[in-house]
PDB file of C-alpha atoms in Angstrom:
ATOM      1  CA  UNK A   1      59.113 143.709 119.665  1.00 43.00           C
ATOM      2  CA  UNK A   2      61.202 141.599 122.020  1.00 45.00           C
ATOM      3  CA  UNK A   3      58.371 141.337 124.543  1.00 46.00           C
ATOM      4  CA  UNK A   4      55.942 140.340 121.810  1.00 43.00           C
ATOM      5  CA  UNK A   5      58.186 137.528 120.658  1.00 40.00           C
ATOM      6  CA  UNK A   6      58.625 136.289 124.224  1.00 43.00           C
ATOM      7  CA  UNK A   7      54.889 136.190 124.885  1.00 42.00           C
ATOM      8  CA  UNK A   8      53.943 134.389 121.697  1.00 44.00           C
ATOM      9  CA  UNK A   9      53.107 130.705 122.090  1.00 44.00           C
ATOM     10  CA  UNK A  10      55.353 128.365 120.123  1.00 50.00           C
ATOM     11  CA  UNK A  11      53.584 126.798 117.174  1.00 56.00           C
ATOM     12  CA  UNK A  12      53.210 123.030 117.062  1.00 56.00           C
ATOM     13  CA  UNK A  13      54.573 121.688 113.752  1.00 72.00           C
ATOM     14  CA  UNK A  14      51.861 120.566 111.340  1.00 75.00           C
ATOM     15  CA  UNK A  15      53.192 117.007 111.456  1.00 78.00           C
ATOM     16  CA  UNK A  16      52.756 116.949 115.235  1.00 82.00           C
ATOM     17  CA  UNK A  17      49.208 118.287 114.957  1.00 89.00           C
ATOM     18  CA  UNK A  18      48.279 115.676 112.360  1.00 92.00           C
ATOM     19  CA  UNK A  19      49.838 112.904 114.432  1.00 92.00           C
ATOM     20  CA  UNK A  20      47.801 113.909 117.480  1.00 93.00           C
ATOM     21  CA  UNK A  21      44.595 114.145 115.455  1.00 95.00           C
ATOM     22  CA  UNK A  22      45.161 110.738 113.891  1.00 96.00           C
ATOM     23  CA  UNK A  23      45.892 109.002 117.189  1.00 96.00           C
ATOM     24  CA  UNK A  24      42.954 110.624 118.993  1.00 96.00           C
ATOM     25  CA  UNK A  25      40.563 109.819 116.152  1.00 97.00           C
ATOM     26  CA  UNK A  26      41.761 106.232 115.887  1.00 96.00           C
ATOM     27  CA  UNK A  27      41.517 105.727 119.637  1.00 94.00           C
ATOM     28  CA  UNK A  28      37.907 106.922 119.706  1.00 96.00           C
ATOM     29  CA  UNK A  29      36.955 104.797 116.726  1.00 96.00           C
ATOM     30  CA  UNK A  30      38.614 101.704 118.195  1.00 94.00           C
ATOM     31  CA  UNK A  31      36.712 102.161 121.458  1.00 93.00           C
ATOM     32  CA  UNK A  32      33.381 102.803 119.740  1.00 94.00           C
ATOM     33  CA  UNK A  33      33.515 100.267 116.920  1.00 94.00           C
ATOM     34  CA  UNK A  34      36.266  97.780 117.709  1.00 91.00           C
ATOM     35  CA  UNK A  35      39.673  97.656 116.040  1.00 91.00           C
ATOM     36  CA  UNK A  36      38.693  95.104 113.409  1.00 91.00           C
ATOM     37  CA  UNK A  37      35.752  97.248 112.240  1.00 95.00           C
ATOM     38  CA  UNK A  38      37.775 100.404 111.614  1.00 96.00           C
ATOM     39  CA  UNK A  39      39.647 101.075 108.379  1.00 96.00           C
ATOM     40  CA  UNK A  40      42.210 103.674 107.381  1.00 96.00           C
ATOM     41  CA  UNK A  41      39.676 105.716 105.387  1.00 96.00           C
ATOM     42  CA  UNK A  42      37.508 106.123 108.495  1.00 97.00           C
ATOM     43  CA  UNK A  43      40.505 107.188 110.566  1.00 97.00           C
ATOM     44  CA  UNK A  44      41.595 109.789 108.015  1.00 97.00           C
ATOM     45  CA  UNK A  45      38.066 111.191 107.768  1.00 96.00           C
ATOM     46  CA  UNK A  46      37.609 111.350 111.560  1.00 97.00           C
ATOM     47  CA  UNK A  47      41.015 112.988 111.984  1.00 96.00           C
ATOM     48  CA  UNK A  48      40.334 115.536 109.265  1.00 96.00           C
ATOM     49  CA  UNK A  49      43.456 114.675 107.295  1.00 95.00           C
ATOM     50  CA  UNK A  50      43.978 113.443 103.762  1.00 95.00           C
ATOM     51  CA  UNK A  51      44.611 109.766 103.184  1.00 93.00           C
ATOM     52  CA  UNK A  52      47.995 110.618 101.683  1.00 94.00           C
ATOM     53  CA  UNK A  53      48.939 112.343 104.929  1.00 94.00           C
ATOM     54  CA  UNK A  54      47.723 109.378 106.954  1.00 95.00           C
ATOM     55  CA  UNK A  55      49.576 106.764 104.911  1.00 94.00           C
ATOM     56  CA  UNK A  56      52.751 108.847 104.846  1.00 93.00           C
ATOM     57  CA  UNK A  57      52.854 108.767 108.644  1.00 93.00           C
ATOM     58  CA  UNK A  58      51.249 105.344 109.207  1.00 94.00           C
ATOM     59  CA  UNK A  59      51.468 102.892 106.262  1.00 93.00           C
ATOM     60  CA  UNK A  60      49.434 100.278 108.163  1.00 91.00           C
ATOM     61  CA  UNK A  61      46.663 100.351 110.755  1.00 92.00           C
ATOM     62  CA  UNK A  62      48.924  98.228 112.925  1.00 90.00           C
ATOM     63  CA  UNK A  63      51.417 101.116 113.021  1.00 91.00           C
ATOM     64  CA  UNK A  64      48.732 103.342 114.522  1.00 93.00           C
ATOM     65  CA  UNK A  65      47.880 100.617 117.020  1.00 91.00           C
ATOM     66  CA  UNK A  66      51.532 100.316 117.997  1.00 86.00           C
ATOM     67  CA  UNK A  67      51.789 104.009 118.840  1.00 91.00           C
ATOM     68  CA  UNK A  68      48.484 104.055 120.722  1.00 91.00           C
ATOM     69  CA  UNK A  69      49.567 101.110 122.874  1.00 87.00           C
ATOM     70  CA  UNK A  70      52.869 102.818 123.700  1.00 86.00           C
ATOM     71  CA  UNK A  71      51.081 106.028 124.678  1.00 90.00           C
ATOM     72  CA  UNK A  72      48.315 104.355 126.689  1.00 91.00           C
ATOM     73  CA  UNK A  73      50.710 102.118 128.602  1.00 91.00           C
ATOM     74  CA  UNK A  74      53.186 104.778 129.713  1.00 93.00           C
ATOM     75  CA  UNK A  75      51.320 105.441 133.017  1.00 93.00           C
ATOM     76  CA  UNK A  76      51.604 101.721 133.852  1.00 94.00           C
ATOM     77  CA  UNK A  77      55.312 101.726 133.054  1.00 95.00           C
ATOM     78  CA  UNK A  78      55.841 104.773 135.275  1.00 96.00           C
ATOM     79  CA  UNK A  79      53.783 103.284 138.122  1.00 96.00           C
ATOM     80  CA  UNK A  80      55.719 100.011 138.119  1.00 97.00           C
ATOM     81  CA  UNK A  81      59.087 101.757 137.867  1.00 96.00           C
ATOM     82  CA  UNK A  82      58.194 103.875 140.894  1.00 97.00           C
ATOM     83  CA  UNK A  83      57.009 100.805 142.834  1.00 97.00           C
ATOM     84  CA  UNK A  84      60.174  98.827 142.129  1.00 97.00           C
ATOM     85  CA  UNK A  85      62.286 101.780 143.178  1.00 96.00           C
ATOM     86  CA  UNK A  86      60.421 102.038 146.499  1.00 97.00           C
ATOM     87  CA  UNK A  87      60.235  98.316 147.339  1.00 96.00           C
ATOM     88  CA  UNK A  88      63.844  97.179 147.322  1.00 93.00           C
ATOM     89  CA  UNK A  89      63.302  95.417 150.674  1.00 96.00           C
ATOM     90  CA  UNK A  90      60.576  93.203 149.160  1.00 97.00           C
ATOM     91  CA  UNK A  91      61.658  89.826 147.762  1.00 97.00           C
ATOM     92  CA  UNK A  92      61.683  89.696 143.927  1.00 97.00           C
ATOM     93  CA  UNK A  93      58.850  87.157 143.621  1.00 97.00           C
ATOM     94  CA  UNK A  94      56.547  89.368 145.665  1.00 97.00           C
ATOM     95  CA  UNK A  95      57.606  92.365 143.609  1.00 98.00           C
ATOM     96  CA  UNK A  96      56.744  90.369 140.510  1.00 98.00           C
ATOM     97  CA  UNK A  97      53.309  89.505 141.838  1.00 98.00           C
ATOM     98  CA  UNK A  98      52.578  93.170 142.546  1.00 98.00           C
ATOM     99  CA  UNK A  99      53.677  94.016 139.005  1.00 98.00           C
ATOM    100  CA  UNK A 100      51.249  91.381 137.716  1.00 97.00           C
ATOM    101  CA  UNK A 101      48.467  92.837 139.872  1.00 97.00           C
ATOM    102  CA  UNK A 102      49.144  96.291 138.429  1.00 96.00           C
ATOM    103  CA  UNK A 103      49.249  94.848 134.907  1.00 94.00           C
ATOM    104  CA  UNK A 104      45.935  93.030 135.257  1.00 93.00           C
ATOM    105  CA  UNK A 105      44.280  96.006 136.949  1.00 92.00           C
ATOM    106  CA  UNK A 106      45.484  98.309 134.180  1.00 91.00           C
ATOM    107  CA  UNK A 107      44.165  96.056 131.414  1.00 87.00           C
ATOM    108  CA  UNK A 108      40.883  95.445 133.222  1.00 87.00           C
ATOM    109  CA  UNK A 109      40.203  99.186 133.221  1.00 86.00           C
ATOM    110  CA  UNK A 110      40.639  99.266 129.454  1.00 84.00           C
ATOM    111  CA  UNK A 111      39.036  95.953 128.442  1.00 76.00           C
ATOM    112  CA  UNK A 112      38.332  95.111 125.732  1.00 79.00           C
ATOM    113  CA  UNK A 113      39.565  97.827 123.426  1.00 85.00           C
ATOM    114  CA  UNK A 114      43.220  98.142 124.450  1.00 84.00           C
ATOM    115  CA  UNK A 115      43.745  94.377 124.412  1.00 81.00           C
ATOM    116  CA  UNK A 116      42.431  94.277 120.847  1.00 83.00           C
ATOM    117  CA  UNK A 117      44.609  97.220 119.837  1.00 86.00           C
ATOM    118  CA  UNK A 118      47.658  95.540 121.365  1.00 82.00           C
ATOM    119  CA  UNK A 119      46.987  92.336 119.447  1.00 79.00           C
ATOM    120  CA  UNK A 120      46.565  94.284 116.206  1.00 83.00           C
ATOM    121  CA  UNK A 121      49.718  96.316 116.699  1.00 78.00           C
ATOM    122  CA  UNK A 122      52.118  93.624 115.553  1.00 67.00           C
ATOM    123  CA  UNK A 123      50.183  91.509 113.084  1.00 66.00           C
ATOM    124  CA  UNK A 124      51.012  87.858 113.582  1.00 56.00           C
ATOM    125  CA  UNK A 125      53.333  88.509 116.531  1.00 69.00           C
ATOM    126  CA  UNK A 126      50.858  89.547 119.213  1.00 64.00           C
ATOM    127  CA  UNK A 127      53.213  88.820 122.106  1.00 77.00           C
ATOM    128  CA  UNK A 128      55.663  91.385 120.760  1.00 80.00           C
ATOM    129  CA  UNK A 129      53.557  94.482 121.321  1.00 80.00           C
ATOM    130  CA  UNK A 130      55.193  97.287 123.348  1.00 83.00           C
ATOM    131  CA  UNK A 131      53.197  96.197 126.400  1.00 87.00           C
ATOM    132  CA  UNK A 132      54.261  92.549 126.123  1.00 88.00           C
ATOM    133  CA  UNK A 133      57.866  93.471 125.424  1.00 91.00           C
ATOM    134  CA  UNK A 134      57.953  95.628 128.540  1.00 93.00           C
ATOM    135  CA  UNK A 135      56.314  92.920 130.644  1.00 95.00           C
ATOM    136  CA  UNK A 136      58.728  90.310 129.252  1.00 96.00           C
ATOM    137  CA  UNK A 137      61.754  92.371 130.225  1.00 97.00           C
ATOM    138  CA  UNK A 138      60.359  93.156 133.689  1.00 97.00           C
ATOM    139  CA  UNK A 139      59.422  89.546 134.468  1.00 98.00           C
ATOM    140  CA  UNK A 140      62.735  88.131 133.286  1.00 98.00           C
ATOM    141  CA  UNK A 141      64.583  90.618 135.442  1.00 98.00           C
ATOM    142  CA  UNK A 142      62.596  89.835 138.593  1.00 98.00           C
ATOM    143  CA  UNK A 143      62.764  86.054 138.079  1.00 98.00           C
ATOM    144  CA  UNK A 144      66.531  86.362 137.579  1.00 97.00           C
ATOM    145  CA  UNK A 145      66.778  88.332 140.815  1.00 97.00           C
ATOM    146  CA  UNK A 146      64.752  85.645 142.605  1.00 97.00           C
ATOM    147  CA  UNK A 147      67.054  82.961 141.211  1.00 95.00           C
ATOM    148  CA  UNK A 148      70.172  84.863 142.255  1.00 95.00           C
ATOM    149  CA  UNK A 149      68.819  85.122 145.812  1.00 94.00           C
ATOM    150  CA  UNK A 150      68.018  81.401 145.905  1.00 94.00           C
ATOM    151  CA  UNK A 151      64.264  81.940 146.154  1.00 95.00           C
ATOM    152  CA  UNK A 152      63.701  79.689 143.134  1.00 94.00           C
ATOM    153  CA  UNK A 153      65.770  76.941 141.549  1.00 89.00           C
ATOM    154  CA  UNK A 154      65.720  74.752 138.441  1.00 91.00           C
ATOM    155  CA  UNK A 155      63.397  77.184 136.682  1.00 94.00           C
ATOM    156  CA  UNK A 156      63.622  77.889 132.960  1.00 97.00           C
ATOM    157  CA  UNK A 157      63.089  81.632 133.271  1.00 97.00           C
ATOM    158  CA  UNK A 158      62.710  82.358 129.565  1.00 97.00           C
ATOM    159  CA  UNK A 159      60.021  79.719 129.066  1.00 97.00           C
ATOM    160  CA  UNK A 160      58.259  80.557 132.336  1.00 97.00           C
ATOM    161  CA  UNK A 161      57.967  84.205 131.298  1.00 97.00           C
ATOM    162  CA  UNK A 162      56.569  83.233 127.888  1.00 95.00           C
ATOM    163  CA  UNK A 163      54.000  80.991 129.568  1.00 95.00           C
ATOM    164  CA  UNK A 164      53.042  83.819 131.928  1.00 96.00           C
ATOM    165  CA  UNK A 165      52.664  86.242 129.019  1.00 94.00           C
ATOM    166  CA  UNK A 166      50.455  83.742 127.186  1.00 90.00           C
ATOM    167  CA  UNK A 167      48.293  83.494 130.298  1.00 90.00           C
ATOM    168  CA  UNK A 168      47.972  87.276 130.512  1.00 89.00           C
ATOM    169  CA  UNK A 169      47.592  87.825 126.787  1.00 84.00           C
ATOM    170  CA  UNK A 170      43.866  87.079 126.553  1.00 80.00           C
ATOM    171  CA  UNK A 171      42.854  88.774 129.790  1.00 85.00           C
ATOM    172  CA  UNK A 172      39.860  90.396 128.075  1.00 83.00           C
ATOM    173  CA  UNK A 173      38.649  86.972 126.917  1.00 84.00           C
ATOM    174  CA  UNK A 174      39.002  85.521 130.410  1.00 85.00           C
ATOM    175  CA  UNK A 175      37.190  88.440 132.026  1.00 84.00           C
ATOM    176  CA  UNK A 176      34.377  88.877 129.514  1.00 78.00           C
ATOM    177  CA  UNK A 177      33.757  85.642 127.619  1.00 77.00           C
ATOM    178  CA  UNK A 178      34.754  83.158 130.310  1.00 81.00           C
ATOM    179  CA  UNK A 179      33.346  85.424 133.063  1.00 85.00           C
ATOM    180  CA  UNK A 180      36.300  84.791 135.330  1.00 89.00           C
ATOM    181  CA  UNK A 181      36.776  87.297 138.108  1.00 90.00           C
ATOM    182  CA  UNK A 182      39.950  89.284 138.568  1.00 91.00           C
ATOM    183  CA  UNK A 183      40.353  87.539 141.914  1.00 93.00           C
ATOM    184  CA  UNK A 184      40.230  84.115 140.243  1.00 94.00           C
ATOM    185  CA  UNK A 185      42.768  85.124 137.615  1.00 93.00           C
ATOM    186  CA  UNK A 186      45.222  86.589 140.098  1.00 95.00           C
ATOM    187  CA  UNK A 187      44.834  83.657 142.478  1.00 96.00           C
ATOM    188  CA  UNK A 188      45.586  81.211 139.672  1.00 95.00           C
ATOM    189  CA  UNK A 189      48.576  83.212 138.471  1.00 96.00           C
ATOM    190  CA  UNK A 190      49.976  83.393 141.989  1.00 97.00           C
ATOM    191  CA  UNK A 191      49.602  79.658 142.445  1.00 96.00           C
ATOM    192  CA  UNK A 192      51.283  78.819 139.126  1.00 95.00           C
ATOM    193  CA  UNK A 193      53.919  81.493 138.701  1.00 97.00           C
ATOM    194  CA  UNK A 194      54.771  82.646 142.219  1.00 96.00           C
ATOM    195  CA  UNK A 195      54.025  80.116 144.979  1.00 95.00           C
ATOM    196  CA  UNK A 196      54.483  77.150 142.648  1.00 94.00           C
ATOM    197  CA  UNK A 197      58.015  78.208 141.902  1.00 94.00           C
ATOM    198  CA  UNK A 198      58.825  78.757 145.554  1.00 88.00           C
ATOM    199  CA  UNK A 199      57.676  75.199 146.268  1.00 51.00           C
ATOM    200  CA  UNK A 200      59.917  73.838 143.533  1.00 50.00           C
ATOM    201  CA  UNK A 201      62.939  75.069 145.430  1.00 44.00           C
ATOM    202  CA  UNK A 202      62.592  72.299 147.996  1.00 46.00           C
ATOM    203  CA  UNK A 203      61.168  69.778 145.527  1.00 44.00           C
TER     204      UNK A 203
END
């Protein structure tokens, strides 16, 4: 009996199973149809759960979006954390630029669906999605490090980070609708938010 108990696989709680089904179904629907074209009834049907179960776990579609963004972005968070831990000899502004490169590359691989999901995750506060909050914290930290080392001066870090986030926020629009290349976007960001701030030190 003891051996039998040891070999049995632990059961996943029903709530965990339903959560996984809901998130996977919503993700597929968002990719196929676009976030704005998907409603809660469709998600419940695709996930094979009752609407009561869906609404009990996620009262709003934006709540589902919020969790999907957090899950999808974790690899980016891990990648950047590893990079920062291995590049302590690199000046903070260059670290920041590499973080931006990773950020843009990550979003480009998931354009346009993840950008739309991120915007929908927080209603009228699109720059407060989990992805933007993480990027805000990371950028403020690296700009503060650059300031402490004297690499930049007379820079309003809080405002500069918000301006940078606004620039990055509509990356899918810039890539698809405006047909800007990733190279153009990164070159412009470097000029405005990296090299431009270095120049201001002697200005």
